[in-house]
JSON list of C-alpha atoms in Angstrom, two decimals:
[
{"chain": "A", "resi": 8, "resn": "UNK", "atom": "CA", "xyz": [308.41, 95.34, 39.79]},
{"chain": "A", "resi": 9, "resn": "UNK", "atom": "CA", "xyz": [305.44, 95.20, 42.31]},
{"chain": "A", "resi": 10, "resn": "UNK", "atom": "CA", "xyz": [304.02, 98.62, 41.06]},
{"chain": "A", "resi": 11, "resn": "UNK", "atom": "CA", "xyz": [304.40, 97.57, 37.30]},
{"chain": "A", "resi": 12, "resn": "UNK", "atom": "CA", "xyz": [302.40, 94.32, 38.00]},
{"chain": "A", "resi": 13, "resn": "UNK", "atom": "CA", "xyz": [300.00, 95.90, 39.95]},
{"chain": "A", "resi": 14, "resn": "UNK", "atom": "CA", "xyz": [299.47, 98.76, 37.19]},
{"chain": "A", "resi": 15, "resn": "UNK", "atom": "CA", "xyz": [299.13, 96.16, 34.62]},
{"chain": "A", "resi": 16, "resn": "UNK", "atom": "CA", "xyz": [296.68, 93.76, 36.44]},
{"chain": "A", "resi": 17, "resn": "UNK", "atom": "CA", "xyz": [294.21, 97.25, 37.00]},
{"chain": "A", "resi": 18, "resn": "UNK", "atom": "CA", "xyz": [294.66, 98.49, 33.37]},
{"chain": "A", "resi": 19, "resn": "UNK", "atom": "CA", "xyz": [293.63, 94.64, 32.12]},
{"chain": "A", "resi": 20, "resn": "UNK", "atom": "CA", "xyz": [291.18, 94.60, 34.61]},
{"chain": "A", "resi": 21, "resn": "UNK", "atom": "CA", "xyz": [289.78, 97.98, 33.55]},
{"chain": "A", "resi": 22, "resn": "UNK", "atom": "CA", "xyz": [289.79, 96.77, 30.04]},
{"chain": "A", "resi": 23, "resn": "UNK", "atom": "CA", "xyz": [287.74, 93.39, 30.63]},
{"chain": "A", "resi": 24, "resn": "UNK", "atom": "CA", "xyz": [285.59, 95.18, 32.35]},
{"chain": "A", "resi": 25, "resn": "UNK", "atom": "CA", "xyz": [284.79, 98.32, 30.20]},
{"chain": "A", "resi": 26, "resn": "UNK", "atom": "CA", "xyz": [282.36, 96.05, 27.41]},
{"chain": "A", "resi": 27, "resn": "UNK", "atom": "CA", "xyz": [280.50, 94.61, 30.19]},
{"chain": "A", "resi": 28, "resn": "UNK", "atom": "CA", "xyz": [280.09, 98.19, 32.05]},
{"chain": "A", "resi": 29, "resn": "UNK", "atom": "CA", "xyz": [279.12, 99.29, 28.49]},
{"chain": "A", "resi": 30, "resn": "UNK", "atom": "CA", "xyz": [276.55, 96.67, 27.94]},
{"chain": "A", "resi": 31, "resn": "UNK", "atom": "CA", "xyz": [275.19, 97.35, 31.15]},
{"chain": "A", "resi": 32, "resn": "UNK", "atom": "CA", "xyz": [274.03, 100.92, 30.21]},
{"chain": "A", "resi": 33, "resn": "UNK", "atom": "CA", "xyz": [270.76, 100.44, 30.20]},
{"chain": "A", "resi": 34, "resn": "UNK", "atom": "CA", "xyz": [270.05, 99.09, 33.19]},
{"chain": "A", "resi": 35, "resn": "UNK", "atom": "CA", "xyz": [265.94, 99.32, 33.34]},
{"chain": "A", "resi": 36, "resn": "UNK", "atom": "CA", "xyz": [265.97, 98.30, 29.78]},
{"chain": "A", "resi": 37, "resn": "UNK", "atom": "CA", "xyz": [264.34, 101.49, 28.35]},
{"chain": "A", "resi": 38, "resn": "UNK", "atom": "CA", "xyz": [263.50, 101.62, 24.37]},
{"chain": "A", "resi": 39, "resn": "UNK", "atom": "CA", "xyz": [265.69, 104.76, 23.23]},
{"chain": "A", "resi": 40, "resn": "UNK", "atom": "CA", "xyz": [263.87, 104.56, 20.20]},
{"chain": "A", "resi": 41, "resn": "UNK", "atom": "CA", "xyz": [260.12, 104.28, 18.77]},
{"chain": "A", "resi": 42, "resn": "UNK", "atom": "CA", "xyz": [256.90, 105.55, 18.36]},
{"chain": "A", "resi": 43, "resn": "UNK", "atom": "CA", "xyz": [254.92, 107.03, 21.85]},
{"chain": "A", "resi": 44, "resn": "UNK", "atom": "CA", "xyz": [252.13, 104.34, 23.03]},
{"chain": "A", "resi": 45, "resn": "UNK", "atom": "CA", "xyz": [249.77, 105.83, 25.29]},
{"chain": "A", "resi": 46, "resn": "UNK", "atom": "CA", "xyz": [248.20, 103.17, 27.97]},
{"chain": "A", "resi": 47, "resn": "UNK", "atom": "CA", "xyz": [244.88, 102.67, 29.25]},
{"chain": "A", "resi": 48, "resn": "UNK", "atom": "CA", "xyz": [245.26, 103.02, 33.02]},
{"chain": "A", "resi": 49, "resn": "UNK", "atom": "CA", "xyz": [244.35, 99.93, 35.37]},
{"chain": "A", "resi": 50, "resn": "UNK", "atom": "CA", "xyz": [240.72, 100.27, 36.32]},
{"chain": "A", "resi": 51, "resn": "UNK", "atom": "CA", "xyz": [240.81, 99.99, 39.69]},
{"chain": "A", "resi": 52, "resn": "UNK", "atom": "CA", "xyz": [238.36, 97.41, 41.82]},
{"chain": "A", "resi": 53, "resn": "UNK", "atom": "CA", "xyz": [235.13, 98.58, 42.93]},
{"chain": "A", "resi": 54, "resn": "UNK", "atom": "CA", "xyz": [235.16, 96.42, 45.75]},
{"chain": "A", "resi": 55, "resn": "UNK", "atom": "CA", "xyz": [235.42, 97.52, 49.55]},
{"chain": "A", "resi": 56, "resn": "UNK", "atom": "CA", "xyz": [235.26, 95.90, 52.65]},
{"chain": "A", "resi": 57, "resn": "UNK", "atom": "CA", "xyz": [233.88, 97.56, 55.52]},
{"chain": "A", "resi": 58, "resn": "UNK", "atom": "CA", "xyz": [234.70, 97.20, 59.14]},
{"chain": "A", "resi": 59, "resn": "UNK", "atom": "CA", "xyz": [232.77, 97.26, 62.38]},
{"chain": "A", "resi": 60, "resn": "UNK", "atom": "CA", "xyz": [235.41, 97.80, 65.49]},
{"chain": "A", "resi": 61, "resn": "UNK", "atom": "CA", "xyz": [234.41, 97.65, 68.76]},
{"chain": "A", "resi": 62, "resn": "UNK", "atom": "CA", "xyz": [235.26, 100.67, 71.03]},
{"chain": "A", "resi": 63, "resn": "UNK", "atom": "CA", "xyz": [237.77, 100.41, 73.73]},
{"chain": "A", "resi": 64, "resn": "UNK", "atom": "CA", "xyz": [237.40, 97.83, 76.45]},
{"chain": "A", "resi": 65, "resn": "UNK", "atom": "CA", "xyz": [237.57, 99.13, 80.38]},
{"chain": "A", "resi": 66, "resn": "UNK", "atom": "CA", "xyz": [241.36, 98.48, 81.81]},
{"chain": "A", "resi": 67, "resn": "UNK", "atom": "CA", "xyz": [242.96, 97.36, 78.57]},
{"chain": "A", "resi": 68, "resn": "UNK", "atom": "CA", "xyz": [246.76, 97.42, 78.26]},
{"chain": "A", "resi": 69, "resn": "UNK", "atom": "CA", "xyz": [248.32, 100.13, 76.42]},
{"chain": "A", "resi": 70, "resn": "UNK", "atom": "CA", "xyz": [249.35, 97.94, 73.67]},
{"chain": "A", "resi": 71, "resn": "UNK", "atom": "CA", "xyz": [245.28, 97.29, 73.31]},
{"chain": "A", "resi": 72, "resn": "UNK", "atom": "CA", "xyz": [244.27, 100.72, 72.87]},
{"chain": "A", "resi": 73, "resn": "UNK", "atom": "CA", "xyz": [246.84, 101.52, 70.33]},
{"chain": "A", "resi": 74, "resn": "UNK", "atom": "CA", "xyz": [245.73, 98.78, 68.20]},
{"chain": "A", "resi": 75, "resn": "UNK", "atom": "CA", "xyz": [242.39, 99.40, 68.80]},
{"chain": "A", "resi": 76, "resn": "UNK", "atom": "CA", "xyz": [242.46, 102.77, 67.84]},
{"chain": "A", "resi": 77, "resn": "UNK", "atom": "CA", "xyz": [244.25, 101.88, 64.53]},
{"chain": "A", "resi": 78, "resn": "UNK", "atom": "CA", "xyz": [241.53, 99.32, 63.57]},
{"chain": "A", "resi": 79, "resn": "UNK", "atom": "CA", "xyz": [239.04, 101.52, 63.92]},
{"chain": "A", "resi": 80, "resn": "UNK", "atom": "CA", "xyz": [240.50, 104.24, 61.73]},
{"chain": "A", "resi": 81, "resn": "UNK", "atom": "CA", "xyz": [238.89, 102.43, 58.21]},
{"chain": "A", "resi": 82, "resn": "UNK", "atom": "CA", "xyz": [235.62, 102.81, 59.44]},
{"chain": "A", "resi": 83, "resn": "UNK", "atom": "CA", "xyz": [235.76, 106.20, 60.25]},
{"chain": "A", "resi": 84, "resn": "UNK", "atom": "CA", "xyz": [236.64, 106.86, 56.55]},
{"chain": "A", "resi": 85, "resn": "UNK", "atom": "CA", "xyz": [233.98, 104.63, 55.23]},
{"chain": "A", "resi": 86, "resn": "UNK", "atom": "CA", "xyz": [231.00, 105.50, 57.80]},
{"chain": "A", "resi": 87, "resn": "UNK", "atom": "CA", "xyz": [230.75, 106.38, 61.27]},
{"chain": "A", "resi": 88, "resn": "UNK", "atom": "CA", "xyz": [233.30, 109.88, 61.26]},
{"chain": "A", "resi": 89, "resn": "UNK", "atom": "CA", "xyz": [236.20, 108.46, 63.01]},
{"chain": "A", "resi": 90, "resn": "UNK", "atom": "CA", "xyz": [233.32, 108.16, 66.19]},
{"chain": "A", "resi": 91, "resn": "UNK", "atom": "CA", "xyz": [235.23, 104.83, 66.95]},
{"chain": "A", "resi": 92, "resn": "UNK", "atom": "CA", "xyz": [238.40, 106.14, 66.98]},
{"chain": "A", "resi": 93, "resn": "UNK", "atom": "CA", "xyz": [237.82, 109.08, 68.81]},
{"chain": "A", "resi": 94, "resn": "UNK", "atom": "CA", "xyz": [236.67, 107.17, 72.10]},
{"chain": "A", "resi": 95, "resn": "UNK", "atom": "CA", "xyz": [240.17, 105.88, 72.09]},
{"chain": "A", "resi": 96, "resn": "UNK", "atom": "CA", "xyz": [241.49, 109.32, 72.59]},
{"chain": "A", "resi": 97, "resn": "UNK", "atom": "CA", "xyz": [241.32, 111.83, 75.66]},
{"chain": "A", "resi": 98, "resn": "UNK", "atom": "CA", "xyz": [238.54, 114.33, 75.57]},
{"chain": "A", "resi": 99, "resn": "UNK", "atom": "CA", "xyz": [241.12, 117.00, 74.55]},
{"chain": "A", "resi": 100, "resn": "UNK", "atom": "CA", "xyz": [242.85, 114.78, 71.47]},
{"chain": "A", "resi": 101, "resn": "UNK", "atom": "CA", "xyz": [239.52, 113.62, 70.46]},
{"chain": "A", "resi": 102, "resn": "UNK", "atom": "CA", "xyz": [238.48, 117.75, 69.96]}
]
């Protein structure tokens, strides 16, 4: 009797279920249908901001160097060649 109700409640379970898990198809909402669009891209803002970092201080905690040497990687994109970072480094890493 047990394994009758049980097989019933899952089969009317399964069948409540299936519409909902039907409607639910489409998840993202993607068109299946219509014309192609193309889309201008984004134009992107001309805007930078540049950064001046100070090297690395004499006896500075390990912690201070690391971030130090990770706020002085911008400019080294934008100007000064990573110089900055490098004196962060050993002689050896900074080659």
């Amino acid at each position: 009797m047990t394994r009758m109700l049980v097989t019933m409640l899952v089969v009317l379970l399964f069948g409540c279920l299936l519409p909902v898990l039907s409607g639910c198809s489409n998840v993202l909402g993607l068109p299946k249908s219509g014309a192609v669009q193309v889309i201008k891209p984004a134009e992107q803002d001309a805007r930078r901001i540049f950064t001046n970092p100070s090297g690395p201080v004499k006896d500075a905690q390990p912690e201070a160097i690391v971030k130090g040497f990770f706020d002085a990687l911008p400019a080294g994109v934008q100007s000064d060649g990573f110089k900055t970072a490098r004196r962060f480094l050993t002689g050896a890493a900074s080659n």
